[in-house]
Amino acid sequence: MVSVASWNINSVRLRMPIVAQFLTEQAPDVLCLQEIKTVEETFPFEAFNALGYTHHAIHGQKGYHGVATVSRIPMKEFSRHDWQANGEARHVGVELTGRGLGSGQDMVIENVYVPAGGDVPDREVNPKFGQKLDFLQRMTDWAETIERPTLIVGDFNIAPLESDVWSHKQLLKVVSHTPLEVETLQRFKDAHDFVDVGREFIKDPERYFSWWSYRSKDYRVGDRGRRLDHMWASPELAAKATGHSIYEDCRGWEKPSDHIPLVTEFAL
DNA sequence: ATGGTAGGAACCCTA
């Protein structure tokens, strides 16, 4: 059994107490973090080592963005992509190495932080929106070249289904749920026949959110959430998924991230 | 229709 978690942590240094609580309670084998907001030099390695997560792949950046994958089972860094072509740290890939490659048990884990895309869903007036679409197109080109069982996880910053948002109608023109973004994400999905593992276990149209804005006093009031975080697997790997859990309580913990962690378990 | 909060770095940008 291998379990993999994904969590947009919004500053790993500030959030280390709740990361430690989550790892202590749930003990996933691998944790993929997005928005670590630090460079590798100031990443809290010792805190993760003390919890047993002694394998690390850090793609950090000063102040913004940044991703990190930590593990308590052997792994090594496999790739880094700059799908925005501007130097931002939004991806790191690892391969699990402890089980022997070619054993039918190997897995590549791609940890990605898709750009949010700004406020206006029009690339002519908002270049960030264009960068988001271009990022997804480069991911799509890359997906066509995948040759090994792959799990891609992270903050995709898109909620594709009507049941992924608190109000489909009210969010149709809000960046993260526009038809153009949903279509662009679908093309990425089709490029490798990715399986949306979360939705294999929490079926549409069941409510499934992973993010609630900070801009409200109590995230529970109105439950205005969106599913921005995803775990997608190659078909042969998705067939080995045995469970999927989300931890909404973490949104109410002390000094929370605005995202919650997701965990998928695989029989490998 | 609007503005609301959070984090990091440096007094603004990103989300």
PDB file of C-alpha atoms (C1' of nucleotides) in Angstrom:
ATOM      1  CA  MET A   1       0.000   0.000   0.000  1.00  0.00           C
ATOM      2  CA  VAL A   2       1.197   3.488  -0.867  1.00  0.00           C
ATOM      3  CA  SER A   3      -0.660   6.624   0.186  1.00  0.00           C
ATOM      4  CA  VAL A   4      -0.095  10.020  -1.375  1.00  0.00           C
ATOM      5  CA  ALA A   5      -1.340  13.357  -0.047  1.00  0.00           C
ATOM      6  CA  SER A   6      -1.607  16.744  -1.746  1.00  0.00           C
ATOM      7  CA  TRP A   7      -2.049  20.062   0.072  1.00  0.00           C
ATOM      8  CA  ASN A   8      -1.716  23.702  -0.960  1.00  0.00           C
ATOM      9  CA  ILE A   9      -0.207  24.905   2.309  1.00  0.00           C
ATOM     10  CA  ASN A  10       0.154  28.684   1.690  1.00  0.00           C
ATOM     11  CA  SER A  11       3.568  29.073   3.410  1.00  0.00           C
ATOM     12  CA  VAL A  12       5.096  25.859   4.709  1.00  0.00           C
ATOM     13  CA  ARG A  13       7.100  27.655   7.394  1.00  0.00           C
ATOM     14  CA  LEU A  14       4.093  29.395   8.944  1.00  0.00           C
ATOM     15  CA  ARG A  15       1.979  26.245   8.611  1.00  0.00           C
ATOM     16  CA  MET A  16       4.446  23.694  10.004  1.00  0.00           C
ATOM     17  CA  PRO A  17       2.414  23.071  13.199  1.00  0.00           C
ATOM     18  CA  ILE A  18      -0.673  21.945  11.275  1.00  0.00           C
ATOM     19  CA  VAL A  19       1.428  20.021   8.751  1.00  0.00           C
ATOM     20  CA  ALA A  20       2.938  18.120  11.665  1.00  0.00           C
ATOM     21  CA  GLN A  21      -0.518  17.490  13.115  1.00  0.00           C
ATOM     22  CA  PHE A  22      -1.788  16.163   9.785  1.00  0.00           C
ATOM     23  CA  LEU A  23       1.242  13.913   9.233  1.00  0.00           C
ATOM     24  CA  THR A  24       1.012  12.585  12.778  1.00  0.00           C
ATOM     25  CA  GLU A  25      -2.701  11.802  12.459  1.00  0.00           C
ATOM     26  CA  GLN A  26      -2.862  10.490   8.872  1.00  0.00           C
ATOM     27  CA  ALA A  27       0.719   9.422   8.117  1.00  0.00           C
ATOM     28  CA  PRO A  28       0.594   9.403   4.317  1.00  0.00           C
ATOM     29  CA  ASP A  29       3.697   7.893   2.717  1.00  0.00           C
ATOM     30  CA  VAL A  30       4.185  10.895   0.441  1.00  0.00           C
ATOM     31  CA  LEU A  31       3.092  14.518   0.888  1.00  0.00           C
ATOM     32  CA  CYS A  32       3.001  16.947  -2.048  1.00  0.00           C
ATOM     33  CA  LEU A  33       2.860  20.591  -0.976  1.00  0.00           C
ATOM     34  CA  GLN A  34       2.115  23.642  -3.103  1.00  0.00           C
ATOM     35  CA  GLU A  35       2.668  27.335  -2.352  1.00  0.00           C
ATOM     36  CA  ILE A  36       5.491  26.693   0.076  1.00  0.00           C
ATOM     37  CA  LYS A  37       6.550  30.353  -0.377  1.00  0.00           C
ATOM     38  CA  THR A  38      10.189  29.738   0.405  1.00  0.00           C
ATOM     39  CA  VAL A  39      13.464  28.811  -1.200  1.00  0.00           C
ATOM     40  CA  GLU A  40      15.122  25.466  -0.487  1.00  0.00           C
ATOM     41  CA  GLU A  41      17.643  27.091   1.894  1.00  0.00           C
ATOM     42  CA  THR A  42      14.921  27.993   4.398  1.00  0.00           C
ATOM     43  CA  PHE A  43      12.707  24.915   3.926  1.00  0.00           C
ATOM     44  CA  PRO A  44      11.981  23.269   7.338  1.00  0.00           C
ATOM     45  CA  PHE A  45      13.843  20.035   6.589  1.00  0.00           C
ATOM     46  CA  GLU A  46      14.464  19.200  10.252  1.00  0.00           C
ATOM     47  CA  ALA A  47      10.781  19.306  11.153  1.00  0.00           C
ATOM     48  CA  PHE A  48       9.978  16.838   8.372  1.00  0.00           C
ATOM     49  CA  ASN A  49      12.925  14.584   9.244  1.00  0.00           C
ATOM     50  CA  ALA A  50      11.740  14.448  12.848  1.00  0.00           C
ATOM     51  CA  LEU A  51       8.373  13.171  11.603  1.00  0.00           C
ATOM     52  CA  GLY A  52      10.037  10.464   9.502  1.00  0.00           C
ATOM     53  CA  TYR A  53       9.768  12.267   6.180  1.00  0.00           C
ATOM     54  CA  THR A  54      13.449  12.083   5.313  1.00  0.00           C
ATOM     55  CA  HIS A  55      13.231  12.178   1.506  1.00  0.00           C
ATOM     56  CA  HIS A  56      12.733  15.599  -0.059  1.00  0.00           C
ATOM     57  CA  ALA A  57      12.367  17.213  -3.463  1.00  0.00           C
ATOM     58  CA  ILE A  58      12.111  20.987  -3.188  1.00  0.00           C
ATOM     59  CA  HIS A  59      11.484  23.426  -6.019  1.00  0.00           C
ATOM     60  CA  GLY A  60      11.254  26.670  -4.151  1.00  0.00           C
ATOM     61  CA  GLN A  61      11.108  30.353  -4.901  1.00  0.00           C
ATOM     62  CA  LYS A  62      11.475  33.460  -2.744  1.00  0.00           C
ATOM     63  CA  GLY A  63       8.164  34.793  -1.504  1.00  0.00           C
ATOM     64  CA  TYR A  64       5.780  33.235  -3.984  1.00  0.00           C
ATOM     65  CA  HIS A  65       4.679  29.853  -5.295  1.00  0.00           C
ATOM     66  CA  GLY A  66       7.061  26.917  -4.823  1.00  0.00           C
ATOM     67  CA  VAL A  67       6.354  23.205  -4.472  1.00  0.00           C
ATOM     68  CA  ALA A  68       7.828  20.429  -2.356  1.00  0.00           C
ATOM     69  CA  THR A  69       7.362  16.680  -2.197  1.00  0.00           C
ATOM     70  CA  VAL A  70       8.411  14.894   0.988  1.00  0.00           C
ATOM     71  CA  SER A  71       8.284  11.166   1.665  1.00  0.00           C
ATOM     72  CA  ARG A  72       8.874   8.531   4.305  1.00  0.00           C
ATOM     73  CA  ILE A  73       9.542   5.923   1.597  1.00  0.00           C
ATOM     74  CA  PRO A  74      12.465   6.099  -0.831  1.00  0.00           C
ATOM     75  CA  MET A  75      12.080   8.426  -3.784  1.00  0.00           C
ATOM     76  CA  LYS A  76      14.188  10.721  -5.864  1.00  0.00           C
ATOM     77  CA  GLU A  77      13.638  13.855  -7.877  1.00  0.00           C
ATOM     78  CA  PHE A  78      12.705  12.982 -11.423  1.00  0.00           C
ATOM     79  CA  SER A  79      11.948  16.248 -13.217  1.00  0.00           C
ATOM     80  CA  ARG A  80      11.245  19.952 -13.012  1.00  0.00           C
ATOM     81  CA  HIS A  81       9.172  21.711 -15.612  1.00  0.00           C
ATOM     82  CA  ASP A  82       8.639  25.410 -16.200  1.00  0.00           C
ATOM     83  CA  TRP A  83       5.287  25.216 -17.936  1.00  0.00           C
ATOM     84  CA  GLN A  84       4.870  28.971 -17.640  1.00  0.00           C
ATOM     85  CA  ALA A  85       8.264  29.644 -19.283  1.00  0.00           C
ATOM     86  CA  ASN A  86       8.979  32.468 -16.847  1.00  0.00           C
ATOM     87  CA  GLY A  87      11.097  30.876 -14.130  1.00  0.00           C
ATOM     88  CA  GLU A  88       8.341  30.442 -11.533  1.00  0.00           C
ATOM     89  CA  ALA A  89       8.611  27.333  -9.331  1.00  0.00           C
ATOM     90  CA  ARG A  90       5.401  25.429  -9.975  1.00  0.00           C
ATOM     91  CA  HIS A  91       6.388  21.815 -10.544  1.00  0.00           C
ATOM     92  CA  VAL A  92       8.530  19.024  -9.200  1.00  0.00           C
ATOM     93  CA  GLY A  93       8.338  15.363 -10.218  1.00  0.00           C
ATOM     94  CA  VAL A  94       9.595  12.386  -8.203  1.00  0.00           C
ATOM     95  CA  GLU A  95       9.768   8.653  -8.754  1.00  0.00           C
ATOM     96  CA  LEU A  96       9.297   6.102  -6.016  1.00  0.00           C
ATOM     97  CA  THR A  97      12.455   4.000  -5.995  1.00  0.00           C
ATOM     98  CA  GLY A  98      12.135   1.640  -3.072  1.00  0.00           C
ATOM     99  CA  ARG A  99      10.221  -1.135  -4.791  1.00  0.00           C
ATOM    100  CA  GLY A 100      12.404  -1.699  -7.826  1.00  0.00           C
ATOM    101  CA  LEU A 101      11.673  -0.212 -11.201  1.00  0.00           C
ATOM    102  CA  GLY A 102      10.018  -2.567 -13.612  1.00  0.00           C
ATOM    103  CA  SER A 103       8.432  -4.484 -10.762  1.00  0.00           C
ATOM    104  CA  GLY A 104       5.041  -3.191 -11.789  1.00  0.00           C
ATOM    105  CA  GLN A 105       5.049  -1.138  -8.636  1.00  0.00           C
ATOM    106  CA  ASP A 106       6.808   1.989  -9.782  1.00  0.00           C
ATOM    107  CA  MET A 107       5.097   5.327  -9.813  1.00  0.00           C
ATOM    108  CA  VAL A 108       5.981   8.823 -10.928  1.00  0.00           C
ATOM    109  CA  ILE A 109       4.400  11.573  -8.835  1.00  0.00           C
ATOM    110  CA  GLU A 110       4.091  14.973 -10.471  1.00  0.00           C
ATOM    111  CA  ASN A 111       3.395  17.832  -8.073  1.00  0.00           C
ATOM    112  CA  VAL A 112       2.030  20.932  -9.798  1.00  0.00           C
ATOM    113  CA  TYR A 113       0.773  24.385  -8.897  1.00  0.00           C
ATOM    114  CA  VAL A 114      -1.179  25.822 -11.816  1.00  0.00           C
ATOM    115  CA  PRO A 115      -1.241  29.666 -11.914  1.00  0.00           C
ATOM    116  CA  ALA A 116      -4.387  31.197 -10.432  1.00  0.00           C
ATOM    117  CA  GLY A 117      -4.889  33.343 -13.529  1.00  0.00           C
ATOM    118  CA  GLY A 118      -5.836  36.742 -12.099  1.00  0.00           C
ATOM    119  CA  ASP A 119      -9.332  38.157 -11.803  1.00  0.00           C
ATOM    120  CA  VAL A 120     -10.560  38.817 -15.353  1.00  0.00           C
ATOM    121  CA  PRO A 121     -11.146  35.797 -17.627  1.00  0.00           C
ATOM    122  CA  ASP A 122      -9.867  37.520 -20.768  1.00  0.00           C
ATOM    123  CA  ARG A 123      -6.278  37.183 -21.916  1.00  0.00           C
ATOM    124  CA  GLU A 124      -6.442  40.486 -23.828  1.00  0.00           C
ATOM    125  CA  VAL A 125      -6.972  42.555 -20.687  1.00  0.00           C
ATOM    126  CA  ASN A 126      -5.430  40.163 -18.162  1.00  0.00           C
ATOM    127  CA  PRO A 127      -2.124  38.564 -19.186  1.00  0.00           C
ATOM    128  CA  LYS A 128      -2.224  36.246 -16.157  1.00  0.00           C
ATOM    129  CA  PHE A 129      -5.264  34.507 -17.578  1.00  0.00           C
ATOM    130  CA  GLY A 130      -3.403  33.893 -20.832  1.00  0.00           C
ATOM    131  CA  GLN A 131      -0.419  32.549 -18.898  1.00  0.00           C
ATOM    132  CA  LYS A 132      -2.709  30.107 -17.121  1.00  0.00           C
ATOM    133  CA  LEU A 133      -4.126  28.805 -20.412  1.00  0.00           C
ATOM    134  CA  ASP A 134      -0.641  28.591 -21.934  1.00  0.00           C
ATOM    135  CA  PHE A 135       0.614  26.701 -18.862  1.00  0.00           C
ATOM    136  CA  LEU A 136      -2.173  24.149 -19.367  1.00  0.00           C
ATOM    137  CA  GLN A 137      -1.338  23.839 -23.074  1.00  0.00           C
ATOM    138  CA  ARG A 138       2.322  23.100 -22.256  1.00  0.00           C
ATOM    139  CA  MET A 139       1.162  20.509 -19.717  1.00  0.00           C
ATOM    140  CA  THR A 140      -0.981  18.987 -22.456  1.00  0.00           C
ATOM    141  CA  ASP A 141       1.983  18.750 -24.837  1.00  0.00           C
ATOM    142  CA  TRP A 142       3.986  17.109 -22.055  1.00  0.00           C
ATOM    143  CA  ALA A 143       1.168  14.684 -21.163  1.00  0.00           C
ATOM    144  CA  GLU A 144       1.309  13.205 -24.654  1.00  0.00           C
ATOM    145  CA  THR A 145       4.871  12.043 -23.925  1.00  0.00           C
ATOM    146  CA  ILE A 146       4.207  10.240 -20.614  1.00  0.00           C
ATOM    147  CA  GLU A 147       5.514   6.677 -20.709  1.00  0.00           C
ATOM    148  CA  ARG A 148       5.295   5.490 -17.092  1.00  0.00           C
ATOM    149  CA  PRO A 149       2.430   5.135 -14.606  1.00  0.00           C
ATOM    150  CA  THR A 150       1.959   8.684 -13.376  1.00  0.00           C
ATOM    151  CA  LEU A 151       0.037  10.386 -10.617  1.00  0.00           C
ATOM    152  CA  ILE A 152      -0.295  14.134 -11.097  1.00  0.00           C
ATOM    153  CA  VAL A 153      -1.524  16.045  -8.065  1.00  0.00           C
ATOM    154  CA  GLY A 154      -1.808  19.579  -6.889  1.00  0.00           C
ATOM    155  CA  ASP A 155      -3.623  22.864  -7.019  1.00  0.00           C
ATOM    156  CA  PHE A 156      -4.961  23.001 -10.582  1.00  0.00           C
ATOM    157  CA  ASN A 157      -6.849  26.236  -9.787  1.00  0.00           C
ATOM    158  CA  ILE A 158      -9.800  24.996 -11.865  1.00  0.00           C
ATOM    159  CA  ALA A 159     -13.060  23.484 -10.610  1.00  0.00           C
ATOM    160  CA  PRO A 160     -14.344  21.618 -13.682  1.00  0.00           C
ATOM    161  CA  LEU A 161     -17.694  20.163 -12.617  1.00  0.00           C
ATOM    162  CA  GLU A 162     -20.884  21.902 -11.551  1.00  0.00           C
ATOM    163  CA  SER A 163     -20.691  19.929  -8.312  1.00  0.00           C
ATOM    164  CA  ASP A 164     -17.144  21.244  -7.768  1.00  0.00           C
ATOM    165  CA  VAL A 165     -18.437  24.718  -6.877  1.00  0.00           C
ATOM    166  CA  TRP A 166     -21.012  26.173  -4.500  1.00  0.00           C
ATOM    167  CA  SER A 167     -22.869  27.847  -7.372  1.00  0.00           C
ATOM    168  CA  HIS A 168     -22.245  26.889 -10.987  1.00  0.00           C
ATOM    169  CA  LYS A 169     -24.349  29.756 -12.282  1.00  0.00           C
ATOM    170  CA  GLN A 170     -22.699  32.419 -10.154  1.00  0.00           C
ATOM    171  CA  LEU A 171     -19.182  31.266 -10.990  1.00  0.00           C
ATOM    172  CA  LEU A 172     -19.467  30.839 -14.755  1.00  0.00           C
ATOM    173  CA  LYS A 173     -17.572  34.109 -15.312  1.00  0.00           C
ATOM    174  CA  VAL A 174     -15.275  33.710 -12.309  1.00  0.00           C
ATOM    175  CA  VAL A 175     -11.719  32.577 -13.022  1.00  0.00           C
ATOM    176  CA  SER A 176     -11.409  28.909 -11.971  1.00  0.00           C
ATOM    177  CA  HIS A 177     -14.811  27.836 -13.341  1.00  0.00           C
ATOM    178  CA  THR A 178     -15.112  29.479 -16.783  1.00  0.00           C
ATOM    179  CA  PRO A 179     -16.031  27.206 -19.708  1.00  0.00           C
ATOM    180  CA  LEU A 180     -12.740  28.067 -21.449  1.00  0.00           C
ATOM    181  CA  GLU A 181     -10.677  26.917 -18.477  1.00  0.00           C
ATOM    182  CA  VAL A 182     -12.753  23.772 -18.067  1.00  0.00           C
ATOM    183  CA  GLU A 183     -12.327  22.915 -21.781  1.00  0.00           C
ATOM    184  CA  THR A 184      -8.588  23.589 -21.619  1.00  0.00           C
ATOM    185  CA  LEU A 185      -8.219  21.374 -18.569  1.00  0.00           C
ATOM    186  CA  GLN A 186     -10.248  18.654 -20.300  1.00  0.00           C
ATOM    187  CA  ARG A 187      -7.819  18.653 -23.235  1.00  0.00           C
ATOM    188  CA  PHE A 188      -4.980  18.073 -20.767  1.00  0.00           C
ATOM    189  CA  LYS A 189      -6.940  15.212 -19.215  1.00  0.00           C
ATOM    190  CA  ASP A 190      -7.608  13.610 -22.600  1.00  0.00           C
ATOM    191  CA  ALA A 191      -3.957  13.869 -23.665  1.00  0.00           C
ATOM    192  CA  HIS A 192      -3.067  10.976 -21.340  1.00  0.00           C
ATOM    193  CA  ASP A 193      -6.513   9.578 -20.545  1.00  0.00           C
ATOM    194  CA  PHE A 194      -5.988  10.697 -16.968  1.00  0.00           C
ATOM    195  CA  VAL A 195      -8.495   9.428 -14.434  1.00  0.00           C
ATOM    196  CA  ASP A 196      -9.861  11.954 -11.920  1.00  0.00           C
ATOM    197  CA  VAL A 197      -9.253   9.719  -8.910  1.00  0.00           C
ATOM    198  CA  GLY A 198     -11.063  11.955  -6.442  1.00  0.00           C
ATOM    199  CA  ARG A 199     -14.252  11.702  -8.477  1.00  0.00           C
ATOM    200  CA  GLU A 200     -13.900   7.917  -8.693  1.00  0.00           C
ATOM    201  CA  PHE A 201     -14.559   7.870  -4.955  1.00  0.00           C
ATOM    202  CA  ILE A 202     -16.676  10.977  -4.378  1.00  0.00           C
ATOM    203  CA  LYS A 203     -18.944  10.700  -7.403  1.00  0.00           C
ATOM    204  CA  ASP A 204     -20.407  13.608  -9.304  1.00  0.00           C
ATOM    205  CA  PRO A 205     -22.856  15.205  -8.452  1.00  0.00           C
ATOM    206  CA  GLU A 206     -21.881  14.780  -4.794  1.00  0.00           C
ATOM    207  CA  ARG A 207     -20.504  17.975  -3.230  1.00  0.00           C
ATOM    208  CA  TYR A 208     -16.693  17.961  -3.252  1.00  0.00           C
ATOM    209  CA  PHE A 209     -14.753  21.127  -2.288  1.00  0.00           C
ATOM    210  CA  SER A 210     -11.065  21.558  -1.421  1.00  0.00           C
ATOM    211  CA  TRP A 211     -10.808  25.335  -0.980  1.00  0.00           C
ATOM    212  CA  TRP A 212     -12.704  28.094   0.803  1.00  0.00           C
ATOM    213  CA  SER A 213     -11.688  31.755   0.528  1.00  0.00           C
ATOM    214  CA  TYR A 214     -10.102  33.560   3.448  1.00  0.00           C
ATOM    215  CA  ARG A 215     -12.345  36.504   2.613  1.00  0.00           C
ATOM    216  CA  SER A 216     -15.136  35.459   4.904  1.00  0.00           C
ATOM    217  CA  LYS A 217     -15.215  35.312   8.654  1.00  0.00           C
ATOM    218  CA  ASP A 218     -16.357  31.701   8.823  1.00  0.00           C
ATOM    219  CA  TYR A 219     -15.779  29.404   5.863  1.00  0.00           C
ATOM    220  CA  ARG A 220     -18.706  27.223   6.950  1.00  0.00           C
ATOM    221  CA  VAL A 221     -21.245  30.023   6.513  1.00  0.00           C
ATOM    222  CA  GLY A 222     -22.722  29.588   3.043  1.00  0.00           C
ATOM    223  CA  ASP A 223     -20.170  26.829   2.332  1.00  0.00           C
ATOM    224  CA  ARG A 224     -18.856  28.761  -0.651  1.00  0.00           C
ATOM    225  CA  GLY A 225     -16.202  26.229  -1.594  1.00  0.00           C
ATOM    226  CA  ARG A 226     -14.602  25.066  -4.808  1.00  0.00           C
ATOM    227  CA  ARG A 227     -12.678  21.912  -5.801  1.00  0.00           C
ATOM    228  CA  LEU A 228      -9.413  23.421  -7.017  1.00  0.00           C
ATOM    229  CA  ASP A 229      -7.140  20.544  -5.943  1.00  0.00           C
ATOM    230  CA  HIS A 230      -6.948  17.300  -7.836  1.00  0.00           C
ATOM    231  CA  MET A 231      -5.281  13.892  -8.006  1.00  0.00           C
ATOM    232  CA  TRP A 232      -5.243  12.368 -11.491  1.00  0.00           C
ATOM    233  CA  ALA A 233      -3.697   9.011 -12.391  1.00  0.00           C
ATOM    234  CA  SER A 234      -2.739   7.083 -15.500  1.00  0.00           C
ATOM    235  CA  PRO A 235      -5.461   4.497 -16.228  1.00  0.00           C
ATOM    236  CA  GLU A 236      -3.368   1.499 -15.116  1.00  0.00           C
ATOM    237  CA  LEU A 237      -2.446   3.277 -11.891  1.00  0.00           C
ATOM    238  CA  ALA A 238      -5.978   4.527 -11.237  1.00  0.00           C
ATOM    239  CA  ALA A 239      -7.141   0.907 -11.372  1.00  0.00           C
ATOM    240  CA  LYS A 240      -4.987   0.273  -8.300  1.00  0.00           C
ATOM    241  CA  ALA A 241      -6.470   3.111  -6.234  1.00  0.00           C
ATOM    242  CA  THR A 242      -8.213   1.684  -3.184  1.00  0.00           C
ATOM    243  CA  GLY A 243      -9.343   4.796  -1.337  1.00  0.00           C
ATOM    244  CA  HIS A 244      -9.570   8.563  -1.374  1.00  0.00           C
ATOM    245  CA  SER A 245     -10.094  10.873   1.594  1.00  0.00           C
ATOM    246  CA  ILE A 246     -10.360  14.613   2.082  1.00  0.00           C
ATOM    247  CA  TYR A 247      -9.871  16.414   5.379  1.00  0.00           C
ATOM    248  CA  GLU A 248     -12.256  19.348   5.599  1.00  0.00           C
ATOM    249  CA  ASP A 249     -11.598  19.768   9.318  1.00  0.00           C
ATOM    250  CA  CYS A 250      -8.140  21.115   8.494  1.00  0.00           C
ATOM    251  CA  ARG A 251      -9.777  24.286   7.123  1.00  0.00           C
ATOM    252  CA  GLY A 252     -10.920  25.047  10.668  1.00  0.00           C
ATOM    253  CA  TRP A 253      -7.615  24.376  12.402  1.00  0.00           C
ATOM    254  CA  GLU A 254      -5.499  27.121  13.987  1.00  0.00           C
ATOM    255  CA  LYS A 255      -3.967  29.392  11.334  1.00  0.00           C
ATOM    256  CA  PRO A 256      -5.318  27.259   8.480  1.00  0.00           C
ATOM    257  CA  SER A 257      -4.420  27.120   4.828  1.00  0.00           C
ATOM    258  CA  ASP A 258      -7.334  28.084   2.583  1.00  0.00           C
ATOM    259  CA  HIS A 259      -6.980  24.607   0.997  1.00  0.00           C
ATOM    260  CA  ILE A 260      -7.462  21.189   2.597  1.00  0.00           C
ATOM    261  CA  PRO A 261      -5.390  18.021   2.104  1.00  0.00           C
ATOM    262  CA  LEU A 262      -6.462  15.149  -0.154  1.00  0.00           C
ATOM    263  CA  VAL A 263      -5.160  11.581   0.173  1.00  0.00           C
ATOM    264  CA  THR A 264      -5.304   8.657  -2.252  1.00  0.00           C
ATOM    265  CA  GLU A 265      -4.263   5.107  -1.379  1.00  0.00           C
ATOM    266  CA  PHE A 266      -2.927   2.623  -3.925  1.00  0.00           C
ATOM    267  CA  ALA A 267      -2.480  -1.148  -3.710  1.00  0.00           C
ATOM    268  CA  LEU A 268       1.066  -1.328  -5.030  1.00  0.00           C
TER     269      LEU A 268
ATOM    270  C1'  DA B   1     -22.170  45.629  -7.187  1.00  0.00           C
ATOM    271  C1'  DT B   2     -18.645  45.597  -4.024  1.00  0.00           C
ATOM    272  C1'  DG B   3     -15.142  44.204  -1.005  1.00  0.00           C
ATOM    273  C1'  DG B   4     -13.894  41.179   1.835  1.00  0.00           C
ATOM    274  C1'  DT B   5      -8.479  38.111   4.094  1.00  0.00           C
ATOM    275  C1'  DA B   6      -3.833  36.127   4.102  1.00  0.00           C
ATOM    276  C1'  DG B   7       1.323  35.747   3.375  1.00  0.00           C
ATOM    277  C1'  DG B   8       5.826  37.398   2.141  1.00  0.00           C
ATOM    278  C1'  DA B   9       8.669  40.927   1.241  1.00  0.00           C
ATOM    279  C1'  DA B  10       9.520  45.399   1.489  1.00  0.00           C
ATOM    280  C1'  DC B  11       5.920  49.437   1.369  1.00  0.00           C
ATOM    281  C1'  DC B  12       3.107  45.927  -3.406  1.00  0.00           C
ATOM    282  C1'  DC B  13       2.478  41.574  -5.399  1.00  0.00           C
ATOM    283  C1'  DT B  14       0.121  37.121  -5.571  1.00  0.00           C
ATOM    284  C1'  DA B  15      -3.590  34.516  -4.299  1.00  0.00           C
TER     285       DA B  15
END
